[in-house]
Each structure stands twice: as structure tokens, then as C-alpha cells.
Amino acid sequence: MSVIRSGRSRSVLVTALAIFSLSGCVTLSGTHVVSATDAEGRDLSSNLRMTADGSRIYTARNALCAAYPGAVVHIKDLQTGEELRSESPYTCNAAK
């Protein structure tokens, strides 16, 4: 293993380690229902009930955004029905 001698390499390493360690702080738990509406509030996923556990809400959200560009994704706790305030509502980027 080589020793990091340059100041720049050391600062890049410290920054990378800080980012990786902080990314573990954002953990989600529980089961959530993920749904999409259009800009007027009409349900786009009425024939689909998508649930996701923990951080898998991001995969579900991204799937809905891919299917419905410009949609608004809502993520609600399955047990309480409360919206996950830190992540919902999320507006998908419109297709170009």
C-alpha cells in the first residue's frame, strides 16, 4: 500500500471518505406506497399499487418517473398513510 504524500491526493481522499460516511446517515425504514399523479392531481398509476421497503423507494420513484415524465410522485407510509416529507412529493423531470 502506498503512502499518500501530496496534499491534493490527501484532501481528495478525505473528501471521498466524508461523502461515503455521510451517505449512510440517510436511511429509510418501513414500507411505503409509491404513486404518481399528473400536474392537475389526476392519478396516473390507478391500476398499479407499488410498494417499496426502505431505500428502495428511490428505485420505485425512478421507475414511475421513467414511465410518466413530468409526473408528481407521492411516497406514503403504508401503515399511517402519511406522506414521507423528506422525499415526497417529488416532481419528475419532463421528457426532452
Short mmCIF file of N, CA and C in Angstrom, two decimals:
data_model
loop_
_atom_site.label_atom_id
_atom_site.label_comp_id
_atom_site.label_asym_id
_atom_site.label_seq_id
_atom_site.Cartn_x
_atom_site.Cartn_y
_atom_site.Cartn_z
N MET A 1 0.85 -1.17 0.00
CA MET A 1 0.00 0.00 0.00
C MET A 1 0.89 1.24 0.00
N SER A 2 0.63 2.15 -0.88
CA SER A 2 1.46 3.35 -0.97
C SER A 2 0.95 4.42 0.00
N VAL A 3 1.84 5.22 0.44
CA VAL A 3 1.50 6.31 1.35
C VAL A 3 1.12 7.53 0.51
N ILE A 4 0.03 8.18 0.86
CA ILE A 4 -0.41 9.37 0.14
C ILE A 4 0.40 10.55 0.65
N ARG A 5 1.20 11.13 -0.24
CA ARG A 5 2.10 12.19 0.17
C ARG A 5 1.63 13.57 -0.23
N SER A 6 1.03 13.69 -1.38
CA SER A 6 0.67 15.03 -1.84
C SER A 6 -0.56 15.54 -1.09
N GLY A 7 -0.60 16.84 -0.88
CA GLY A 7 -1.72 17.46 -0.18
C GLY A 7 -3.02 17.31 -0.92
N ARG A 8 -2.96 17.40 -2.25
CA ARG A 8 -4.18 17.29 -3.05
C ARG A 8 -4.77 15.89 -2.97
N SER A 9 -3.93 14.87 -3.12
CA SER A 9 -4.41 13.49 -3.04
C SER A 9 -5.02 13.22 -1.67
N ARG A 10 -4.40 13.75 -0.63
CA ARG A 10 -4.89 13.55 0.72
C ARG A 10 -6.26 14.22 0.89
N SER A 11 -6.41 15.43 0.35
CA SER A 11 -7.69 16.13 0.51
C SER A 11 -8.80 15.45 -0.30
N VAL A 12 -8.44 14.88 -1.45
CA VAL A 12 -9.43 14.14 -2.23
C VAL A 12 -9.87 12.89 -1.47
N LEU A 13 -8.91 12.22 -0.86
CA LEU A 13 -9.23 11.02 -0.08
C LEU A 13 -10.11 11.37 1.11
N VAL A 14 -9.78 12.41 1.83
CA VAL A 14 -10.58 12.83 2.99
C VAL A 14 -11.99 13.21 2.56
N THR A 15 -12.11 13.94 1.46
CA THR A 15 -13.43 14.32 0.95
C THR A 15 -14.24 13.10 0.57
N ALA A 16 -13.62 12.16 -0.14
CA ALA A 16 -14.33 10.94 -0.54
C ALA A 16 -14.79 10.14 0.68
N LEU A 17 -13.94 10.01 1.67
CA LEU A 17 -14.32 9.28 2.88
C LEU A 17 -15.47 9.97 3.61
N ALA A 18 -15.44 11.29 3.65
CA ALA A 18 -16.52 12.04 4.30
C ALA A 18 -17.84 11.83 3.59
N ILE A 19 -17.81 11.85 2.27
CA ILE A 19 -19.05 11.65 1.49
C ILE A 19 -19.60 10.24 1.73
N PHE A 20 -18.72 9.24 1.68
CA PHE A 20 -19.18 7.87 1.89
C PHE A 20 -19.72 7.66 3.30
N SER A 21 -19.11 8.27 4.29
CA SER A 21 -19.59 8.08 5.66
C SER A 21 -20.91 8.81 5.90
N LEU A 22 -21.09 9.96 5.28
CA LEU A 22 -22.34 10.70 5.44
C LEU A 22 -23.49 10.07 4.69
N SER A 23 -23.22 9.36 3.61
CA SER A 23 -24.29 8.75 2.83
C SER A 23 -25.04 7.70 3.64
N GLY A 24 -24.40 7.10 4.62
CA GLY A 24 -25.06 6.12 5.46
C GLY A 24 -26.04 6.74 6.44
N CYS A 25 -26.00 8.05 6.63
CA CYS A 25 -26.89 8.72 7.57
C CYS A 25 -28.32 8.81 7.05
N VAL A 26 -28.49 8.74 5.75
CA VAL A 26 -29.81 8.87 5.15
C VAL A 26 -30.36 7.47 4.95
N THR A 27 -30.95 6.92 6.00
CA THR A 27 -31.53 5.59 5.90
C THR A 27 -33.02 5.69 6.11
N LEU A 28 -33.74 4.95 5.34
CA LEU A 28 -35.18 4.92 5.45
C LEU A 28 -35.60 3.55 5.93
N SER A 29 -36.66 3.50 6.69
CA SER A 29 -37.16 2.21 7.13
C SER A 29 -38.67 2.20 6.94
N GLY A 30 -39.23 1.01 6.94
CA GLY A 30 -40.66 0.87 6.77
C GLY A 30 -41.04 0.62 5.32
N THR A 31 -42.31 0.35 5.14
CA THR A 31 -42.85 0.08 3.81
C THR A 31 -43.67 1.28 3.37
N HIS A 32 -43.49 1.67 2.12
CA HIS A 32 -44.15 2.85 1.58
C HIS A 32 -44.90 2.52 0.30
N VAL A 33 -45.98 3.24 0.07
CA VAL A 33 -46.73 3.15 -1.18
C VAL A 33 -46.26 4.29 -2.06
N VAL A 34 -45.90 3.97 -3.30
CA VAL A 34 -45.39 4.96 -4.23
C VAL A 34 -46.38 5.09 -5.38
N SER A 35 -46.85 6.31 -5.63
CA SER A 35 -47.82 6.54 -6.69
C SER A 35 -47.48 7.81 -7.45
N ALA A 36 -48.11 8.00 -8.61
CA ALA A 36 -47.83 9.17 -9.43
C ALA A 36 -49.12 9.86 -9.84
N THR A 37 -49.06 11.19 -9.90
CA THR A 37 -50.18 11.99 -10.40
C THR A 37 -49.65 12.94 -11.47
N ASP A 38 -50.56 13.46 -12.29
CA ASP A 38 -50.13 14.47 -13.24
C ASP A 38 -50.16 15.83 -12.56
N ALA A 39 -49.85 16.87 -13.28
CA ALA A 39 -49.77 18.21 -12.69
C ALA A 39 -51.10 18.68 -12.12
N GLU A 40 -52.21 18.16 -12.65
CA GLU A 40 -53.54 18.53 -12.16
C GLU A 40 -54.02 17.65 -11.01
N GLY A 41 -53.20 16.67 -10.62
CA GLY A 41 -53.56 15.81 -9.49
C GLY A 41 -54.29 14.53 -9.87
N ARG A 42 -54.44 14.25 -11.15
CA ARG A 42 -55.09 13.01 -11.59
C ARG A 42 -54.13 11.83 -11.43
N ASP A 43 -54.64 10.73 -10.90
CA ASP A 43 -53.83 9.55 -10.63
C ASP A 43 -53.38 8.90 -11.94
N LEU A 44 -52.08 8.73 -12.10
CA LEU A 44 -51.54 8.09 -13.30
C LEU A 44 -51.31 6.60 -13.11
N SER A 45 -51.26 6.18 -11.88
CA SER A 45 -50.95 4.77 -11.59
C SER A 45 -52.11 4.08 -10.90
N SER A 46 -53.34 4.37 -11.35
CA SER A 46 -54.53 3.85 -10.67
C SER A 46 -54.64 2.33 -10.76
N ASN A 47 -54.14 1.73 -11.83
CA ASN A 47 -54.22 0.28 -11.96
C ASN A 47 -52.97 -0.42 -11.43
N LEU A 48 -52.17 0.30 -10.66
CA LEU A 48 -50.92 -0.22 -10.14
C LEU A 48 -50.75 0.20 -8.69
N ARG A 49 -50.41 -0.76 -7.82
CA ARG A 49 -50.08 -0.42 -6.44
C ARG A 49 -48.64 -0.84 -6.21
N MET A 50 -47.78 0.15 -6.09
CA MET A 50 -46.35 -0.10 -5.94
C MET A 50 -45.96 0.16 -4.49
N THR A 51 -45.33 -0.83 -3.86
CA THR A 51 -44.82 -0.64 -2.52
C THR A 51 -43.30 -0.84 -2.56
N ALA A 52 -42.63 -0.20 -1.62
CA ALA A 52 -41.18 -0.30 -1.55
C ALA A 52 -40.75 -0.23 -0.10
N ASP A 53 -39.73 -1.01 0.23
CA ASP A 53 -39.17 -1.01 1.58
C ASP A 53 -37.91 -0.17 1.61
N GLY A 54 -37.77 0.63 2.65
CA GLY A 54 -36.53 1.37 2.88
C GLY A 54 -36.10 2.21 1.70
N SER A 55 -34.83 2.13 1.38
CA SER A 55 -34.28 2.97 0.33
C SER A 55 -34.70 2.53 -1.07
N ARG A 56 -35.44 1.45 -1.19
CA ARG A 56 -35.93 1.02 -2.49
C ARG A 56 -37.00 1.97 -3.04
N ILE A 57 -37.41 2.94 -2.22
CA ILE A 57 -38.37 3.93 -2.72
C ILE A 57 -37.79 4.71 -3.89
N TYR A 58 -36.47 4.85 -3.91
CA TYR A 58 -35.83 5.59 -5.00
C TYR A 58 -35.94 4.84 -6.32
N THR A 59 -35.82 3.52 -6.27
CA THR A 59 -35.99 2.71 -7.48
C THR A 59 -37.42 2.82 -7.99
N ALA A 60 -38.39 2.73 -7.07
CA ALA A 60 -39.79 2.85 -7.45
C ALA A 60 -40.09 4.24 -8.00
N ARG A 61 -39.58 5.26 -7.35
CA ARG A 61 -39.78 6.64 -7.81
C ARG A 61 -39.20 6.83 -9.20
N ASN A 62 -37.98 6.34 -9.42
CA ASN A 62 -37.34 6.50 -10.72
C ASN A 62 -38.09 5.73 -11.82
N ALA A 63 -38.64 4.58 -11.47
CA ALA A 63 -39.43 3.81 -12.44
C ALA A 63 -40.68 4.59 -12.86
N LEU A 64 -41.36 5.19 -11.89
CA LEU A 64 -42.54 5.99 -12.22
C LEU A 64 -42.16 7.22 -13.04
N CYS A 65 -41.04 7.83 -12.72
CA CYS A 65 -40.59 9.00 -13.50
C CYS A 65 -40.25 8.61 -14.93
N ALA A 66 -39.69 7.41 -15.10
CA ALA A 66 -39.37 6.95 -16.46
C ALA A 66 -40.65 6.68 -17.25
N ALA A 67 -41.66 6.15 -16.58
CA ALA A 67 -42.93 5.85 -17.26
C ALA A 67 -43.77 7.09 -17.49
N TYR A 68 -43.69 8.06 -16.57
CA TYR A 68 -44.53 9.27 -16.63
C TYR A 68 -43.67 10.52 -16.44
N PRO A 69 -42.93 10.94 -17.48
CA PRO A 69 -42.11 12.16 -17.35
C PRO A 69 -42.99 13.36 -16.99
N GLY A 70 -42.53 14.17 -16.06
CA GLY A 70 -43.28 15.34 -15.62
C GLY A 70 -44.30 15.04 -14.53
N ALA A 71 -44.41 13.79 -14.12
CA ALA A 71 -45.38 13.41 -13.09
C ALA A 71 -44.91 13.88 -11.71
N VAL A 72 -45.84 13.86 -10.77
CA VAL A 72 -45.54 14.14 -9.37
C VAL A 72 -45.67 12.82 -8.62
N VAL A 73 -44.59 12.39 -7.99
CA VAL A 73 -44.57 11.11 -7.28
C VAL A 73 -44.82 11.36 -5.81
N HIS A 74 -45.74 10.56 -5.26
CA HIS A 74 -46.08 10.65 -3.83
C HIS A 74 -45.63 9.36 -3.16
N ILE A 75 -44.98 9.51 -2.01
CA ILE A 75 -44.49 8.37 -1.24
C ILE A 75 -45.12 8.46 0.14
N LYS A 76 -45.95 7.46 0.46
CA LYS A 76 -46.67 7.47 1.74
C LYS A 76 -46.37 6.22 2.54
N ASP A 77 -46.32 6.37 3.84
CA ASP A 77 -46.12 5.25 4.74
C ASP A 77 -47.32 4.31 4.63
N LEU A 78 -47.07 3.03 4.45
CA LEU A 78 -48.14 2.05 4.27
C LEU A 78 -49.03 1.95 5.50
N GLN A 79 -48.44 2.03 6.69
CA GLN A 79 -49.20 1.88 7.93
C GLN A 79 -50.00 3.12 8.29
N THR A 80 -49.38 4.28 8.21
CA THR A 80 -50.03 5.51 8.69
C THR A 80 -50.70 6.32 7.58
N GLY A 81 -50.27 6.11 6.34
CA GLY A 81 -50.80 6.90 5.23
C GLY A 81 -50.18 8.29 5.14
N GLU A 82 -49.24 8.60 6.02
CA GLU A 82 -48.59 9.91 5.99
C GLU A 82 -47.54 9.98 4.90
N GLU A 83 -47.49 11.13 4.24
CA GLU A 83 -46.50 11.34 3.20
C GLU A 83 -45.11 11.46 3.81
N LEU A 84 -44.12 10.87 3.15
CA LEU A 84 -42.73 10.94 3.59
C LEU A 84 -42.20 12.32 3.23
N ARG A 85 -42.22 13.23 4.17
CA ARG A 85 -41.94 14.64 3.91
C ARG A 85 -40.57 14.91 3.30
N SER A 86 -39.58 14.12 3.66
CA SER A 86 -38.24 14.37 3.14
C SER A 86 -38.09 14.02 1.67
N GLU A 87 -39.00 13.19 1.13
CA GLU A 87 -38.86 12.73 -0.25
C GLU A 87 -40.10 12.95 -1.10
N SER A 88 -41.17 13.40 -0.53
CA SER A 88 -42.43 13.47 -1.25
C SER A 88 -43.16 14.77 -0.94
N PRO A 89 -43.83 15.36 -1.89
CA PRO A 89 -43.95 14.97 -3.30
C PRO A 89 -42.67 15.29 -4.06
N TYR A 90 -42.43 14.49 -5.10
CA TYR A 90 -41.25 14.64 -5.95
C TYR A 90 -41.72 14.86 -7.38
N THR A 91 -41.25 15.92 -8.01
CA THR A 91 -41.64 16.21 -9.39
C THR A 91 -40.58 15.64 -10.33
N CYS A 92 -41.01 14.77 -11.23
CA CYS A 92 -40.11 14.18 -12.21
C CYS A 92 -39.75 15.20 -13.27
N ASN A 93 -38.56 15.06 -13.84
CA ASN A 93 -38.16 15.91 -14.96
C ASN A 93 -38.99 15.56 -16.18
N ALA A 94 -39.44 16.56 -16.90
CA ALA A 94 -40.21 16.32 -18.13
C ALA A 94 -39.28 15.81 -19.21
N ALA A 95 -39.82 14.97 -20.09
CA ALA A 95 -39.02 14.43 -21.20
C ALA A 95 -38.61 15.56 -22.14
N LYS A 96 -37.43 15.42 -22.70
CA LYS A 96 -36.92 16.45 -23.63
C LYS A 96 -37.24 16.09 -25.05
#
